[in-house]
PDB file of C-alpha atoms and ligand atoms in Angstrom:
ATOM      1  CA  UNK M 141      11.284   4.880 -18.754  1.00  0.00           C
ATOM      2  CA  UNK M 142       8.478   4.379 -16.250  1.00  0.00           C
ATOM      3  CA  UNK M 143       6.615   1.139 -16.724  1.00  0.00           C
ATOM      4  CA  UNK M 144       3.391  -0.279 -15.368  1.00  0.00           C
ATOM      5  CA  UNK M 145       3.160  -4.079 -15.597  1.00  0.00           C
ATOM      6  CA  UNK M 146      -0.168  -5.724 -16.261  1.00  0.00           C
ATOM      7  CA  UNK M 147      -0.868  -9.457 -16.192  1.00  0.00           C
ATOM      8  CA  UNK M 148      -4.053 -10.855 -17.723  1.00  0.00           C
ATOM      9  CA  UNK M 149      -6.768  -8.644 -19.138  1.00  0.00           C
ATOM     10  CA  UNK M 150     -10.127  -7.509 -17.910  1.00  0.00           C
ATOM     11  CA  UNK M 151     -11.721  -8.875 -21.077  1.00  0.00           C
ATOM     12  CA  UNK M 152     -10.557 -12.436 -20.421  1.00  0.00           C
ATOM     13  CA  UNK M 153     -11.617 -12.144 -16.779  1.00  0.00           C
ATOM     14  CA  UNK M 154     -15.016 -11.025 -18.043  1.00  0.00           C
ATOM     15  CA  UNK M 155     -15.144 -14.154 -20.160  1.00  0.00           C
ATOM     16  CA  UNK M 156     -14.667 -16.252 -17.032  1.00  0.00           C
ATOM     17  CA  UNK M 157     -10.933 -16.968 -17.145  1.00  0.00           C
ATOM     18  CA  UNK M 158     -10.594 -16.687 -13.402  1.00  0.00           C
ATOM     19  CA  UNK M 159      -7.866 -19.307 -12.923  1.00  0.00           C
ATOM     20  CA  UNK M 160      -4.486 -18.037 -11.773  1.00  0.00           C
ATOM     21  CA  UNK M 161      -1.947 -17.646 -14.580  1.00  0.00           C
ATOM     22  CA  UNK M 162       1.054 -15.963 -12.944  1.00  0.00           C
ATOM     23  CA  UNK M 163       2.762 -16.866  -9.681  1.00  0.00           C
ATOM     24  CA  UNK M 164       3.072 -14.265  -6.990  1.00  0.00           C
ATOM     25  CA  UNK M 165       6.835 -14.729  -7.055  1.00  0.00           C
ATOM     26  CA  UNK M 166       7.002 -13.870 -10.735  1.00  0.00           C
ATOM     27  CA  UNK M 167       4.627 -10.952 -10.355  1.00  0.00           C
ATOM     28  CA  UNK M 168       6.764  -9.399  -7.625  1.00  0.00           C
ATOM     29  CA  UNK M 169       9.716  -9.316 -10.015  1.00  0.00           C
ATOM     30  CA  UNK M 170       7.778  -6.626 -11.867  1.00  0.00           C
ATOM     31  CA  UNK M 171       6.687  -4.418  -9.012  1.00  0.00           C
ATOM     32  CA  UNK M 172       6.575  -3.715  -5.307  1.00  0.00           C
ATOM     33  CA  UNK M 173       3.242  -1.922  -5.366  1.00  0.00           C
ATOM     34  CA  UNK M 174      -0.017  -2.836  -7.001  1.00  0.00           C
ATOM     35  CA  UNK M 175      -3.292  -4.698  -6.955  1.00  0.00           C
ATOM     36  CA  UNK M 176      -5.058  -7.757  -8.324  1.00  0.00           C
ATOM     37  CA  UNK M 177      -6.993 -10.868  -7.385  1.00  0.00           C
ATOM     38  CA  UNK M 178      -5.992 -14.478  -6.644  1.00  0.00           C
ATOM     39  CA  UNK M 179      -6.807 -17.745  -8.412  1.00  0.00           C
ATOM     40  CA  UNK M 180     -10.562 -18.198  -8.729  1.00  0.00           C
ATOM     41  CA  UNK M 181     -11.263 -14.495  -8.231  1.00  0.00           C
ATOM     42  CA  UNK M 182     -10.288 -15.009  -4.613  1.00  0.00           C
ATOM     43  CA  UNK M 183     -10.344 -11.668  -2.883  1.00  0.00           C
ATOM     44  CA  UNK M 184      -8.692  -8.321  -3.337  1.00  0.00           C
ATOM     45  CA  UNK M 185      -4.917  -8.129  -3.423  1.00  0.00           C
ATOM     46  CA  UNK M 186      -2.882  -5.168  -2.212  1.00  0.00           C
ATOM     47  CA  UNK M 187       0.874  -5.021  -2.826  1.00  0.00           C
ATOM     48  CA  UNK M 188       2.537  -2.369  -0.699  1.00  0.00           C
ATOM     49  CA  UNK M 189       6.316  -1.967  -0.325  1.00  0.00           C
ATOM     50  CA  UNK M 190       6.765  -5.533  -1.574  1.00  0.00           C
ATOM     51  CA  UNK M 191       4.402  -6.986   1.047  1.00  0.00           C
ATOM     52  CA  UNK M 192       1.277  -8.751  -0.205  1.00  0.00           C
ATOM     53  CA  UNK M 193      -2.106  -8.683   1.493  1.00  0.00           C
ATOM     54  CA  UNK M 194      -5.368 -10.330   0.543  1.00  0.00           C
ATOM     55  CA  UNK M 195      -8.828  -9.447   1.778  1.00  0.00           C
ATOM     56  CA  UNK M 196     -11.021 -12.542   1.467  1.00  0.00           C
ATOM     57  CA  UNK M 197     -14.785 -12.820   1.112  1.00  0.00           C
ATOM     58  CA  UNK M 198     -15.250 -12.765   4.887  1.00  0.00           C
ATOM     59  CA  UNK M 199     -13.398  -9.470   5.112  1.00  0.00           C
ATOM     60  CA  UNK M 200     -10.389 -11.078   6.784  1.00  0.00           C
ATOM     61  CA  UNK M 201      -7.017  -9.731   5.666  1.00  0.00           C
ATOM     62  CA  UNK M 202      -4.158 -12.190   5.146  1.00  0.00           C
ATOM     63  CA  UNK M 203      -0.470 -11.394   4.821  1.00  0.00           C
ATOM     64  CA  UNK M 204       0.515 -13.585   1.866  1.00  0.00           C
ATOM     65  CA  UNK M 205       4.092 -14.831   1.723  1.00  0.00           C
ATOM     66  CA  UNK M 206       3.761 -17.981  -0.439  1.00  0.00           C
ATOM     67  CA  UNK M 207       5.349 -17.123  -3.835  1.00  0.00           C
ATOM     68  CA  UNK M 208       3.612 -20.085  -5.531  1.00  0.00           C
ATOM     69  CA  UNK M 209       0.057 -18.784  -5.233  1.00  0.00           C
ATOM     70  CA  UNK M 210      -1.276 -17.556  -8.562  1.00  0.00           C
ATOM     71  CA  UNK M 211      -3.245 -14.630  -9.921  1.00  0.00           C
ATOM     72  CA  UNK M 212      -5.376 -14.311 -13.083  1.00  0.00           C
ATOM     73  CA  UNK M 213      -5.127 -10.519 -13.104  1.00  0.00           C
ATOM     74  CA  UNK M 214      -2.784  -8.022 -11.509  1.00  0.00           C
ATOM     75  CA  UNK M 215      -1.182  -4.635 -12.057  1.00  0.00           C
ATOM     76  CA  UNK M 216       2.107  -3.699 -10.387  1.00  0.00           C
ATOM     77  CA  UNK M 217       5.017  -1.283 -10.732  1.00  0.00           C
ATOM     78  CA  UNK M 218       8.159  -0.169  -8.983  1.00  0.00           C
ATOM     79  CA  UNK M 219       7.734   3.389  -7.722  1.00  0.00           C
ATOM     80  CA  UNK M 220      10.315   5.426  -9.605  1.00  0.00           C
ATOM     81  CA  UNK M 221      11.991   8.776  -9.657  1.00  0.00           C
ATOM     82  CA  UNK M 222       9.138  10.531 -11.464  1.00  0.00           C
ATOM     83  CA  UNK M 223       6.755  10.580  -8.530  1.00  0.00           C
ATOM     84  CA  UNK M 224       4.928  13.829  -7.923  1.00  0.00           C
ATOM     85  CA  UNK M 225       3.673  14.862  -4.490  1.00  0.00           C
ATOM     86  CA  UNK M 226      -0.072  14.897  -3.878  1.00  0.00           C
ATOM     87  CA  UNK M 227      -1.982  16.556  -1.089  1.00  0.00           C
ATOM     88  CA  UNK M 228      -5.750  16.848  -1.078  1.00  0.00           C
ATOM     89  CA  UNK M 229      -8.873  16.405   0.968  1.00  0.00           C
ATOM     90  CA  UNK M 230     -10.710  13.096   0.953  1.00  0.00           C
ATOM     91  CA  UNK M 231     -14.000  14.844   0.327  1.00  0.00           C
ATOM     92  CA  UNK M 232     -15.254  11.840  -1.619  1.00  0.00           C
ATOM     93  CA  UNK M 233     -13.939   9.139  -3.928  1.00  0.00           C
ATOM     94  CA  UNK M 234     -15.311  10.989  -6.942  1.00  0.00           C
ATOM     95  CA  UNK M 235     -13.749  14.296  -5.835  1.00  0.00           C
ATOM     96  CA  UNK M 236     -10.316  12.746  -5.321  1.00  0.00           C
ATOM     97  CA  UNK M 237     -10.446  10.850  -8.603  1.00  0.00           C
ATOM     98  CA  UNK M 238     -11.586  13.854 -10.638  1.00  0.00           C
ATOM     99  CA  UNK M 239      -9.083  16.154  -8.947  1.00  0.00           C
ATOM    100  CA  UNK M 240      -6.177  13.805  -9.681  1.00  0.00           C
ATOM    101  CA  UNK M 241      -7.241  13.238 -13.278  1.00  0.00           C
ATOM    102  CA  UNK M 242      -7.594  16.960 -13.891  1.00  0.00           C
ATOM    103  CA  UNK M 243      -4.562  18.214 -11.948  1.00  0.00           C
ATOM    104  CA  UNK M 244      -2.182  15.719 -13.499  1.00  0.00           C
ATOM    105  CA  UNK M 245      -3.836  15.710 -16.932  1.00  0.00           C
ATOM    106  CA  UNK M 246      -4.213  11.929 -16.975  1.00  0.00           C
ATOM    107  CA  UNK M 247      -6.857  11.386 -19.656  1.00  0.00           C
ATOM    108  CA  UNK M 248      -4.520   9.698 -22.139  1.00  0.00           C
ATOM    109  CA  UNK M 249      -1.968   8.079 -19.834  1.00  0.00           C
ATOM    110  CA  UNK M 250      -1.507   5.327 -17.285  1.00  0.00           C
ATOM    111  CA  UNK M 251      -0.734   6.509 -13.758  1.00  0.00           C
ATOM    112  CA  UNK M 252      -0.419   5.182 -10.216  1.00  0.00           C
ATOM    113  CA  UNK M 253      -1.343   6.869  -6.983  1.00  0.00           C
ATOM    114  CA  UNK M 254      -0.627   6.128  -3.353  1.00  0.00           C
ATOM    115  CA  UNK M 255      -2.343   8.227  -0.700  1.00  0.00           C
ATOM    116  CA  UNK M 256      -2.276   7.863   3.064  1.00  0.00           C
ATOM    117  CA  UNK M 257      -4.446   9.537   5.627  1.00  0.00           C
ATOM    118  CA  UNK M 258      -7.200   9.331   8.182  1.00  0.00           C
ATOM    119  CA  UNK M 259     -10.585   8.400   6.834  1.00  0.00           C
ATOM    120  CA  UNK M 260     -13.984   9.053   8.376  1.00  0.00           C
ATOM    121  CA  UNK M 261     -15.419   6.189   6.369  1.00  0.00           C
ATOM    122  CA  UNK M 262     -14.164   3.654   3.836  1.00  0.00           C
ATOM    123  CA  UNK M 263     -16.424   1.235   1.971  1.00  0.00           C
ATOM    124  CA  UNK M 264     -14.888  -1.675   0.077  1.00  0.00           C
ATOM    125  CA  UNK M 265     -16.046  -4.761  -1.733  1.00  0.00           C
ATOM    126  CA  UNK M 266     -14.265  -8.073  -2.014  1.00  0.00           C
ATOM    127  CA  UNK M 267     -14.258 -10.491  -4.932  1.00  0.00           C
ATOM    128  CA  UNK M 268     -15.769 -13.783  -3.718  1.00  0.00           C
ATOM    129  CA  UNK M 269     -13.809 -16.926  -4.627  1.00  0.00           C
ATOM    130  CA  UNK M 270     -15.431 -18.922  -7.451  1.00  0.00           C
ATOM    131  CA  UNK M 271     -15.361 -22.633  -8.272  1.00  0.00           C
ATOM    132  CA  UNK M 272     -14.884 -24.277 -11.651  1.00  0.00           C
ATOM    133  CA  UNK M 273     -16.569 -24.197 -14.071  1.00  0.00           C
ATOM    134  CA  UNK M 274     -16.058 -20.479 -13.618  1.00  0.00           C
ATOM    135  CA  UNK M 275     -18.907 -18.085 -14.254  1.00  0.00           C
ATOM    136  CA  UNK M 276     -18.368 -14.885 -16.202  1.00  0.00           C
ATOM    137  CA  UNK M 277     -17.013 -11.976 -14.186  1.00  0.00           C
ATOM    138  CA  UNK M 278     -20.423 -10.367 -14.353  1.00  0.00           C
ATOM    139  CA  UNK M 279     -22.023 -13.407 -12.689  1.00  0.00           C
ATOM    140  CA  UNK M 280     -19.208 -13.609 -10.158  1.00  0.00           C
ATOM    141  CA  UNK M 281     -19.616  -9.989  -9.152  1.00  0.00           C
ATOM    142  CA  UNK M 282     -23.365 -10.123  -8.644  1.00  0.00           C
ATOM    143  CA  UNK M 283     -23.052 -11.026  -4.988  1.00  0.00           C
ATOM    144  CA  UNK M 284     -19.988  -9.315  -3.669  1.00  0.00           C
ATOM    145  CA  UNK M 285     -19.525  -8.826   0.049  1.00  0.00           C
ATOM    146  CA  UNK M 286     -19.243  -5.166   1.024  1.00  0.00           C
ATOM    147  CA  UNK M 287     -17.450  -3.984   4.152  1.00  0.00           C
ATOM    148  CA  UNK M 288     -17.288  -0.606   5.781  1.00  0.00           C
ATOM    149  CA  UNK M 289     -15.128   0.961   8.469  1.00  0.00           C
ATOM    150  CA  UNK M 290     -15.284   4.324  10.167  1.00  0.00           C
ATOM    151  CA  UNK M 291     -12.378   6.284  11.641  1.00  0.00           C
ATOM    152  CA  UNK M 292      -9.680   4.260   9.995  1.00  0.00           C
ATOM    153  CA  UNK M 293      -6.187   5.301   8.965  1.00  0.00           C
ATOM    154  CA  UNK M 294      -4.689   3.652   5.957  1.00  0.00           C
ATOM    155  CA  UNK M 295      -3.488   3.779   2.383  1.00  0.00           C
ATOM    156  CA  UNK M 296      -5.309   4.052  -0.916  1.00  0.00           C
ATOM    157  CA  UNK M 297      -3.414   2.751  -3.890  1.00  0.00           C
ATOM    158  CA  UNK M 298      -4.275   2.118  -7.462  1.00  0.00           C
ATOM    159  CA  UNK M 299      -4.115   2.987 -11.090  1.00  0.00           C
ATOM    160  CA  UNK M 300      -5.577   5.212 -13.700  1.00  0.00           C
ATOM    161  CA  UNK M 301      -6.019   3.849 -17.226  1.00  0.00           C
ATOM    162  CA  UNK M 302      -7.282   5.680 -20.319  1.00  0.00           C
ATOM    163  CA  UNK M 303     -10.735   4.830 -21.642  1.00  0.00           C
ATOM    164  CA  UNK M 304      -9.377   3.209 -24.794  1.00  0.00           C
ATOM    165  CA  UNK M 305      -7.671   0.533 -22.654  1.00  0.00           C
ATOM    166  CA  UNK M 306     -10.939  -0.318 -20.929  1.00  0.00           C
ATOM    167  CA  UNK M 307     -10.938  -3.947 -22.048  1.00  0.00           C
ATOM    168  CA  UNK M 308      -7.306  -4.485 -20.998  1.00  0.00           C
ATOM    169  CA  UNK M 309      -7.776  -3.136 -17.509  1.00  0.00           C
ATOM    170  CA  UNK M 310     -10.309  -1.061 -15.598  1.00  0.00           C
ATOM    171  CA  UNK M 311     -10.682   2.294 -17.355  1.00  0.00           C
ATOM    172  CA  UNK M 312     -10.463   5.334 -15.152  1.00  0.00           C
ATOM    173  CA  UNK M 313      -9.474   4.815 -11.538  1.00  0.00           C
ATOM    174  CA  UNK M 314      -9.135   1.418  -9.872  1.00  0.00           C
ATOM    175  CA  UNK M 315      -8.328   1.827  -6.178  1.00  0.00           C
ATOM    176  CA  UNK M 316      -7.699  -0.606  -3.351  1.00  0.00           C
ATOM    177  CA  UNK M 317      -7.404   0.267   0.327  1.00  0.00           C
ATOM    178  CA  UNK M 318      -5.568  -1.215   3.275  1.00  0.00           C
ATOM    179  CA  UNK M 319      -5.689   0.026   6.848  1.00  0.00           C
ATOM    180  CA  UNK M 320      -2.507   0.797   8.757  1.00  0.00           C
ATOM    181  CA  UNK M 321      -3.249  -2.072  11.160  1.00  0.00           C
ATOM    182  CA  UNK M 322      -3.648  -4.397   8.125  1.00  0.00           C
ATOM    183  CA  UNK M 323      -7.036  -5.608   9.381  1.00  0.00           C
ATOM    184  CA  UNK M 324      -9.237  -4.031   6.727  1.00  0.00           C
ATOM    185  CA  UNK M 325      -8.773  -3.983   2.964  1.00  0.00           C
ATOM    186  CA  UNK M 326     -10.572  -4.271  -0.344  1.00  0.00           C
ATOM    187  CA  UNK M 327     -11.620  -2.742  -3.633  1.00  0.00           C
ATOM    188  CA  UNK M 328     -12.665   0.829  -2.882  1.00  0.00           C
ATOM    189  CA  UNK M 329     -16.292   1.813  -3.464  1.00  0.00           C
ATOM    190  CA  UNK M 330     -16.430   5.029  -1.442  1.00  0.00           C
ATOM    191  CA  UNK M 331     -14.608   7.050   1.188  1.00  0.00           C
ATOM    192  CA  UNK M 332     -14.593  10.339   3.034  1.00  0.00           C
ATOM    193  CA  UNK M 333     -12.002  11.773   5.334  1.00  0.00           C
ATOM    194  CA  UNK M 334      -9.371  14.351   6.029  1.00  0.00           C
ATOM    195  CA  UNK M 335      -6.163  15.303   4.306  1.00  0.00           C
ATOM    196  CA  UNK M 336      -4.496  12.690   2.132  1.00  0.00           C
ATOM    197  CA  UNK M 337      -0.837  12.843   1.245  1.00  0.00           C
ATOM    198  CA  UNK M 338       1.196  10.736  -1.114  1.00  0.00           C
ATOM    199  CA  UNK M 339       2.546  10.445  -4.609  1.00  0.00           C
ATOM    200  CA  UNK M 340       1.337  10.113  -8.148  1.00  0.00           C
ATOM    201  CA  UNK M 341       3.375   8.748 -10.997  1.00  0.00           C
ATOM    202  CA  UNK M 342       2.664   8.863 -14.716  1.00  0.00           C
ATOM    203  CA  UNK M 343       3.943   5.960 -16.818  1.00  0.00           C
ATOM    204  CA  UNK M 344       5.327   6.248 -20.312  1.00  0.00           C
ATOM    205  CA  UNK M 345       5.121   2.498 -20.924  1.00  0.00           C
ATOM    206  CA  UNK M 346       2.644  -0.308 -20.404  1.00  0.00           C
ATOM    207  CA  UNK M 347       3.993  -3.862 -20.247  1.00  0.00           C
ATOM    208  CA  UNK M 348       1.111  -6.219 -20.968  1.00  0.00           C
ATOM    209  CA  UNK M 349       1.926  -9.796 -20.064  1.00  0.00           C
ATOM    210  CA  UNK M 350      -0.130 -12.719 -21.427  1.00  0.00           C
ATOM    211  CA  UNK M 351      -0.425 -16.261 -20.020  1.00  0.00           C
ATOM    212  CA  UNK M 352       0.488 -17.931 -23.310  1.00  0.00           C
ATOM    213  CA  UNK M 353       0.881 -21.441 -21.880  1.00  0.00           C
ATOM    214  CA  UNK M 354      -2.599 -21.352 -20.339  1.00  0.00           C
ATOM    215  CA  UNK M 355      -5.004 -23.325 -22.545  1.00  0.00           C
ATOM    216  CA  UNK M 356      -8.114 -21.636 -21.149  1.00  0.00           C
ATOM    217  CA  UNK M 357      -6.632 -18.312 -22.129  1.00  0.00           C
ATOM    218  CA  UNK M 358      -5.600 -19.527 -25.582  1.00  0.00           C
ATOM    219  CA  UNK M 359      -8.963 -21.093 -26.300  1.00  0.00           C
ATOM    220  CA  UNK M 360     -11.182 -18.538 -24.602  1.00  0.00           C
ATOM    221  CA  UNK M 361     -13.469 -16.509 -26.831  1.00  0.00           C
ATOM    222  CA  UNK M 362     -14.257 -13.019 -25.728  1.00  0.00           C
ATOM    223  CA  UNK M 363     -17.633 -11.645 -26.762  1.00  0.00           C
ATOM    224  CA  UNK M 364     -16.556  -8.023 -27.003  1.00  0.00           C
ATOM    225  CA  UNK M 365     -20.094  -6.803 -27.503  1.00  0.00           C
ATOM    226  CA  UNK M 366     -20.977  -7.928 -23.989  1.00  0.00           C
ATOM    227  CA  UNK M 367     -17.663  -7.134 -22.386  1.00  0.00           C
ATOM    228  CA  UNK M 368     -18.021  -3.377 -22.098  1.00  0.00           C
ATOM    229  CA  UNK M 369     -21.483  -3.487 -20.572  1.00  0.00           C
ATOM    230  CA  UNK M 370     -20.285  -6.231 -18.258  1.00  0.00           C
ATOM    231  CA  UNK M 371     -17.202  -4.319 -17.183  1.00  0.00           C
ATOM    232  CA  UNK M 372     -19.318  -1.306 -16.419  1.00  0.00           C
ATOM    233  CA  UNK M 373     -21.665  -3.383 -14.277  1.00  0.00           C
ATOM    234  CA  UNK M 374     -18.905  -5.336 -12.550  1.00  0.00           C
ATOM    235  CA  UNK M 375     -16.340  -2.646 -11.882  1.00  0.00           C
ATOM    236  CA  UNK M 376     -18.471   0.449 -11.619  1.00  0.00           C
TER     237      UNK M 376
HETATM  238 ZN1   ZN T 248     -10.143  -4.079  -7.517  1.00  0.00          ZN
END
């Protein structure tokens, strides 16, 4: 069994449930690689080989070691024995995403990818920390800081999710980046570069974890009609 672990859902984030609902310590029991955001939609989280990094709204990258910090949304997994090697050119984000989806026939499955290489350019955005009362995700993502680096070596990591799970998590590819010097990271908007090498893994199971003791989560009402348009605008 290969399992991807998901905490929180994109739909409840969309509804403005941005408060942290799982501790980092608990999350790391379910994976050593992954991505997410911290309490209050505070930055972009990268989990790589069990180490946790956060890019904040100023673009600064922090190495996070406090297991008590919380996250409203995260996806992690333990790389397993079903990893398949990947080698391709970082012609563009769209090229890499389409090539992976097609080559590994991902349309109906969850998958993770990790790719390292030298990039000519990487453009990321960072979720800006919000204060209570929280706005909807759409509001929160209207003014997101964008950062760009040229000639940077680093790692892309993220997940593919089928369209039909698009209210649980981001449908299609959701990629984060962190540079080898750990000074630059974020949610990937675009990149170009040379040869990328790494691994892709297809999961046969999704473990969806819910914050059942969180009253905001229990009482939140998701307006599904608006969620899909909002997700498209916020995550696209
Ligand atoms: Zn992201």
